[in-house]
């Protein structure tokens, strides 16, 4: 996927869902834990040197797995690059849990599944497709499953 550097810098300046100074270790052998300002904006995790305004890197939080490593540490591993692990060290166990939860909820796939679930529930309760008024009721990316029509599958199985 290609990104425009100016657009990413602009996005990094938007209000963050979460932001904190965390310990961060990159995936390269020999990388050490360094303090970084980490900002979650939409589905990007930006990281900055603590004394600079422009990000030194960004992680697109798609097709990744977030796991707790210990009480105050979590990792992000991308499914297509399983050998590359980013480690983040928080100030508390509670903060670690908040970061993990927020990162999981930031992905497009998580939001898509929620949209499908609520769309199915609204259709079940009202008999109407809530996306129809926007002209996107037939888009396959918002369908419960290919070949199945809305409402023909139990939403709890999502």
PDB file of C-alpha atoms in Angstrom:
ATOM      1  CA  UNK A   1       0.000   0.000   0.000  1.00  0.00           C
ATOM      2  CA  UNK A   2       1.312   3.443  -0.895  1.00  0.00           C
ATOM      3  CA  UNK A   3       1.091   6.426   1.402  1.00  0.00           C
ATOM      4  CA  UNK A   4       1.669  10.081   0.722  1.00  0.00           C
ATOM      5  CA  UNK A   5       4.159  11.324   3.340  1.00  0.00           C
ATOM      6  CA  UNK A   6       2.544  14.782   3.648  1.00  0.00           C
ATOM      7  CA  UNK A   7      -0.889  13.229   4.209  1.00  0.00           C
ATOM      8  CA  UNK A   8       0.509  10.918   6.892  1.00  0.00           C
ATOM      9  CA  UNK A   9       2.172  13.832   8.691  1.00  0.00           C
ATOM     10  CA  UNK A  10      -1.102  15.743   8.496  1.00  0.00           C
ATOM     11  CA  UNK A  11      -3.013  12.730   9.845  1.00  0.00           C
ATOM     12  CA  UNK A  12      -0.508  12.379  12.692  1.00  0.00           C
ATOM     13  CA  UNK A  13      -1.461  15.899  13.841  1.00  0.00           C
ATOM     14  CA  UNK A  14      -5.157  15.058  14.126  1.00  0.00           C
ATOM     15  CA  UNK A  15      -6.687  14.498  17.565  1.00  0.00           C
ATOM     16  CA  UNK A  16      -5.648  11.073  18.837  1.00  0.00           C
ATOM     17  CA  UNK A  17      -7.901   8.376  20.252  1.00  0.00           C
ATOM     18  CA  UNK A  18      -4.993   7.643  22.596  1.00  0.00           C
ATOM     19  CA  UNK A  19      -1.574   9.155  23.111  1.00  0.00           C
ATOM     20  CA  UNK A  20       1.157   8.498  25.661  1.00  0.00           C
ATOM     21  CA  UNK A  21       4.873   8.151  26.119  1.00  0.00           C
ATOM     22  CA  UNK A  22       5.608   4.445  25.981  1.00  0.00           C
ATOM     23  CA  UNK A  23       8.684   2.318  25.768  1.00  0.00           C
ATOM     24  CA  UNK A  24       8.998   0.982  22.222  1.00  0.00           C
ATOM     25  CA  UNK A  25      11.276  -1.578  20.641  1.00  0.00           C
ATOM     26  CA  UNK A  26      11.267  -2.127  16.904  1.00  0.00           C
ATOM     27  CA  UNK A  27      11.507  -5.454  15.076  1.00  0.00           C
ATOM     28  CA  UNK A  28      15.187  -5.278  14.081  1.00  0.00           C
ATOM     29  CA  UNK A  29      17.721  -7.411  15.928  1.00  0.00           C
ATOM     30  CA  UNK A  30      19.625  -5.245  18.349  1.00  0.00           C
ATOM     31  CA  UNK A  31      16.813  -2.706  18.744  1.00  0.00           C
ATOM     32  CA  UNK A  32      16.528  -1.462  22.306  1.00  0.00           C
ATOM     33  CA  UNK A  33      13.537  -0.120  24.222  1.00  0.00           C
ATOM     34  CA  UNK A  34      13.292   3.662  23.714  1.00  0.00           C
ATOM     35  CA  UNK A  35      10.789   6.195  25.034  1.00  0.00           C
ATOM     36  CA  UNK A  36       8.491   7.333  22.237  1.00  0.00           C
ATOM     37  CA  UNK A  37       5.362   9.431  22.057  1.00  0.00           C
ATOM     38  CA  UNK A  38       2.851   6.985  20.598  1.00  0.00           C
ATOM     39  CA  UNK A  39      -0.420   8.238  19.081  1.00  0.00           C
ATOM     40  CA  UNK A  40      -3.359   6.211  17.836  1.00  0.00           C
ATOM     41  CA  UNK A  41      -5.161   8.133  15.078  1.00  0.00           C
ATOM     42  CA  UNK A  42      -7.915   6.269  13.230  1.00  0.00           C
ATOM     43  CA  UNK A  43      -6.169   3.009  12.255  1.00  0.00           C
ATOM     44  CA  UNK A  44      -2.577   4.271  12.350  1.00  0.00           C
ATOM     45  CA  UNK A  45      -0.187   4.062  15.257  1.00  0.00           C
ATOM     46  CA  UNK A  46       2.282   6.939  14.928  1.00  0.00           C
ATOM     47  CA  UNK A  47       5.452   7.126  16.953  1.00  0.00           C
ATOM     48  CA  UNK A  48       7.592  10.186  17.575  1.00  0.00           C
ATOM     49  CA  UNK A  49      10.827  11.058  19.302  1.00  0.00           C
ATOM     50  CA  UNK A  50       9.653  12.698  22.512  1.00  0.00           C
ATOM     51  CA  UNK A  51      11.127  16.075  21.528  1.00  0.00           C
ATOM     52  CA  UNK A  52       9.922  16.230  17.893  1.00  0.00           C
ATOM     53  CA  UNK A  53       6.648  17.133  16.167  1.00  0.00           C
ATOM     54  CA  UNK A  54       6.916  14.919  13.079  1.00  0.00           C
ATOM     55  CA  UNK A  55       6.508  11.156  13.363  1.00  0.00           C
ATOM     56  CA  UNK A  56       9.503   8.942  12.773  1.00  0.00           C
ATOM     57  CA  UNK A  57       7.221   6.084  11.798  1.00  0.00           C
ATOM     58  CA  UNK A  58       3.678   4.805  11.468  1.00  0.00           C
ATOM     59  CA  UNK A  59       2.082   1.382  11.665  1.00  0.00           C
ATOM     60  CA  UNK A  60      -1.095   0.695   9.703  1.00  0.00           C
ATOM     61  CA  UNK A  61      -3.127  -1.413  12.130  1.00  0.00           C
ATOM     62  CA  UNK A  62      -4.584  -3.862   9.643  1.00  0.00           C
ATOM     63  CA  UNK A  63      -3.943  -7.593   9.389  1.00  0.00           C
ATOM     64  CA  UNK A  64      -2.083  -7.563  12.682  1.00  0.00           C
ATOM     65  CA  UNK A  65      -2.271  -9.343  16.006  1.00  0.00           C
ATOM     66  CA  UNK A  66      -2.016  -7.486  19.320  1.00  0.00           C
ATOM     67  CA  UNK A  67      -0.980  -9.555  22.326  1.00  0.00           C
ATOM     68  CA  UNK A  68      -0.136  -8.925  25.939  1.00  0.00           C
ATOM     69  CA  UNK A  69       3.454 -10.006  26.620  1.00  0.00           C
ATOM     70  CA  UNK A  70       3.360  -9.395  30.382  1.00  0.00           C
ATOM     71  CA  UNK A  71       1.531  -7.089  32.806  1.00  0.00           C
ATOM     72  CA  UNK A  72       2.816  -3.860  31.278  1.00  0.00           C
ATOM     73  CA  UNK A  73       3.969  -4.895  27.799  1.00  0.00           C
ATOM     74  CA  UNK A  74       2.130  -5.674  24.570  1.00  0.00           C
ATOM     75  CA  UNK A  75       3.266  -6.546  21.086  1.00  0.00           C
ATOM     76  CA  UNK A  76       2.044  -5.976  17.549  1.00  0.00           C
ATOM     77  CA  UNK A  77       2.833  -8.568  14.894  1.00  0.00           C
ATOM     78  CA  UNK A  78       1.694  -8.277  11.281  1.00  0.00           C
ATOM     79  CA  UNK A  79       0.237 -11.452   9.816  1.00  0.00           C
ATOM     80  CA  UNK A  80       2.259 -11.259   6.589  1.00  0.00           C
ATOM     81  CA  UNK A  81       5.511 -10.570   8.494  1.00  0.00           C
ATOM     82  CA  UNK A  82       5.256 -12.759  11.598  1.00  0.00           C
ATOM     83  CA  UNK A  83       8.967 -12.403  12.326  1.00  0.00           C
ATOM     84  CA  UNK A  84       8.594  -8.617  12.793  1.00  0.00           C
ATOM     85  CA  UNK A  85       7.421  -7.869  16.324  1.00  0.00           C
ATOM     86  CA  UNK A  86       7.011  -4.391  17.797  1.00  0.00           C
ATOM     87  CA  UNK A  87       7.038  -4.239  21.606  1.00  0.00           C
ATOM     88  CA  UNK A  88       5.433  -1.488  23.676  1.00  0.00           C
ATOM     89  CA  UNK A  89       5.973  -1.007  27.400  1.00  0.00           C
ATOM     90  CA  UNK A  90       3.294   0.866  29.339  1.00  0.00           C
ATOM     91  CA  UNK A  91       3.413   2.561  32.739  1.00  0.00           C
ATOM     92  CA  UNK A  92       0.792   0.284  34.292  1.00  0.00           C
ATOM     93  CA  UNK A  93      -1.172  -2.906  33.723  1.00  0.00           C
ATOM     94  CA  UNK A  94      -4.343  -0.827  33.287  1.00  0.00           C
ATOM     95  CA  UNK A  95      -2.751   1.393  30.632  1.00  0.00           C
ATOM     96  CA  UNK A  96      -1.526  -1.709  28.792  1.00  0.00           C
ATOM     97  CA  UNK A  97      -5.071  -3.111  28.675  1.00  0.00           C
ATOM     98  CA  UNK A  98      -6.446   0.210  27.389  1.00  0.00           C
ATOM     99  CA  UNK A  99      -3.896   0.317  24.567  1.00  0.00           C
ATOM    100  CA  UNK A 100      -4.571  -3.272  23.539  1.00  0.00           C
ATOM    101  CA  UNK A 101      -8.328  -2.691  23.497  1.00  0.00           C
ATOM    102  CA  UNK A 102      -8.048   0.566  21.533  1.00  0.00           C
ATOM    103  CA  UNK A 103      -5.684  -0.877  18.936  1.00  0.00           C
ATOM    104  CA  UNK A 104      -7.927  -3.896  18.341  1.00  0.00           C
ATOM    105  CA  UNK A 105     -10.941  -1.619  17.880  1.00  0.00           C
ATOM    106  CA  UNK A 106      -9.069   0.684  15.478  1.00  0.00           C
ATOM    107  CA  UNK A 107      -8.863  -1.783  12.587  1.00  0.00           C
ATOM    108  CA  UNK A 108     -11.067  -1.542   9.540  1.00  0.00           C
ATOM    109  CA  UNK A 109     -11.977  -5.218   9.909  1.00  0.00           C
ATOM    110  CA  UNK A 110     -13.230  -4.691  13.481  1.00  0.00           C
ATOM    111  CA  UNK A 111     -15.354  -1.718  12.380  1.00  0.00           C
ATOM    112  CA  UNK A 112     -16.666  -3.689   9.376  1.00  0.00           C
ATOM    113  CA  UNK A 113     -17.727  -6.600  11.597  1.00  0.00           C
ATOM    114  CA  UNK A 114     -19.501  -4.187  13.934  1.00  0.00           C
ATOM    115  CA  UNK A 115     -21.269  -2.536  11.013  1.00  0.00           C
ATOM    116  CA  UNK A 116     -22.453  -5.923   9.767  1.00  0.00           C
ATOM    117  CA  UNK A 117     -23.602  -6.964  13.245  1.00  0.00           C
ATOM    118  CA  UNK A 118     -25.595  -3.762  13.884  1.00  0.00           C
ATOM    119  CA  UNK A 119     -26.938  -3.699  10.338  1.00  0.00           C
ATOM    120  CA  UNK A 120     -28.234  -7.244  10.805  1.00  0.00           C
ATOM    121  CA  UNK A 121     -29.747  -6.393  14.194  1.00  0.00           C
ATOM    122  CA  UNK A 122     -31.519  -3.288  12.843  1.00  0.00           C
ATOM    123  CA  UNK A 123     -32.847  -5.300   9.899  1.00  0.00           C
ATOM    124  CA  UNK A 124     -34.057  -8.039  12.261  1.00  0.00           C
ATOM    125  CA  UNK A 125     -35.844  -5.527  14.509  1.00  0.00           C
ATOM    126  CA  UNK A 126     -37.282  -3.185  11.864  1.00  0.00           C
ATOM    127  CA  UNK A 127     -37.423  -5.259   8.692  1.00  0.00           C
ATOM    128  CA  UNK A 128     -35.486  -2.485   6.887  1.00  0.00           C
ATOM    129  CA  UNK A 129     -31.924  -2.299   5.681  1.00  0.00           C
ATOM    130  CA  UNK A 130     -30.396   0.810   7.358  1.00  0.00           C
ATOM    131  CA  UNK A 131     -27.844   1.253   4.540  1.00  0.00           C
ATOM    132  CA  UNK A 132     -30.422   1.248   1.755  1.00  0.00           C
ATOM    133  CA  UNK A 133     -31.096   4.982   2.137  1.00  0.00           C
ATOM    134  CA  UNK A 134     -27.425   5.632   1.358  1.00  0.00           C
ATOM    135  CA  UNK A 135     -27.463   3.530  -1.808  1.00  0.00           C
ATOM    136  CA  UNK A 136     -24.933   1.031  -0.496  1.00  0.00           C
ATOM    137  CA  UNK A 137     -27.167  -1.846   0.501  1.00  0.00           C
ATOM    138  CA  UNK A 138     -25.784  -4.182  -2.169  1.00  0.00           C
ATOM    139  CA  UNK A 139     -22.052  -3.564  -1.579  1.00  0.00           C
ATOM    140  CA  UNK A 140     -20.472  -6.931  -0.869  1.00  0.00           C
ATOM    141  CA  UNK A 141     -17.982  -5.560   1.660  1.00  0.00           C
ATOM    142  CA  UNK A 142     -20.926  -4.830   3.965  1.00  0.00           C
ATOM    143  CA  UNK A 143     -22.711  -8.140   3.446  1.00  0.00           C
ATOM    144  CA  UNK A 144     -22.945 -10.730   6.179  1.00  0.00           C
ATOM    145  CA  UNK A 145     -21.586 -13.400   3.856  1.00  0.00           C
ATOM    146  CA  UNK A 146     -21.289 -13.829   0.104  1.00  0.00           C
ATOM    147  CA  UNK A 147     -24.381 -15.523  -1.229  1.00  0.00           C
ATOM    148  CA  UNK A 148     -26.495 -14.859   1.859  1.00  0.00           C
ATOM    149  CA  UNK A 149     -28.975 -12.057   2.084  1.00  0.00           C
ATOM    150  CA  UNK A 150     -29.152  -9.693   5.029  1.00  0.00           C
ATOM    151  CA  UNK A 151     -31.008 -11.226   7.928  1.00  0.00           C
ATOM    152  CA  UNK A 152     -30.621 -14.811   6.794  1.00  0.00           C
ATOM    153  CA  UNK A 153     -27.858 -15.487   9.318  1.00  0.00           C
ATOM    154  CA  UNK A 154     -27.879 -15.128  13.073  1.00  0.00           C
ATOM    155  CA  UNK A 155     -25.931 -12.003  14.068  1.00  0.00           C
ATOM    156  CA  UNK A 156     -24.488 -13.695  17.129  1.00  0.00           C
ATOM    157  CA  UNK A 157     -22.379 -15.902  14.878  1.00  0.00           C
ATOM    158  CA  UNK A 158     -20.311 -12.930  13.666  1.00  0.00           C
TER     159      UNK A 158
END
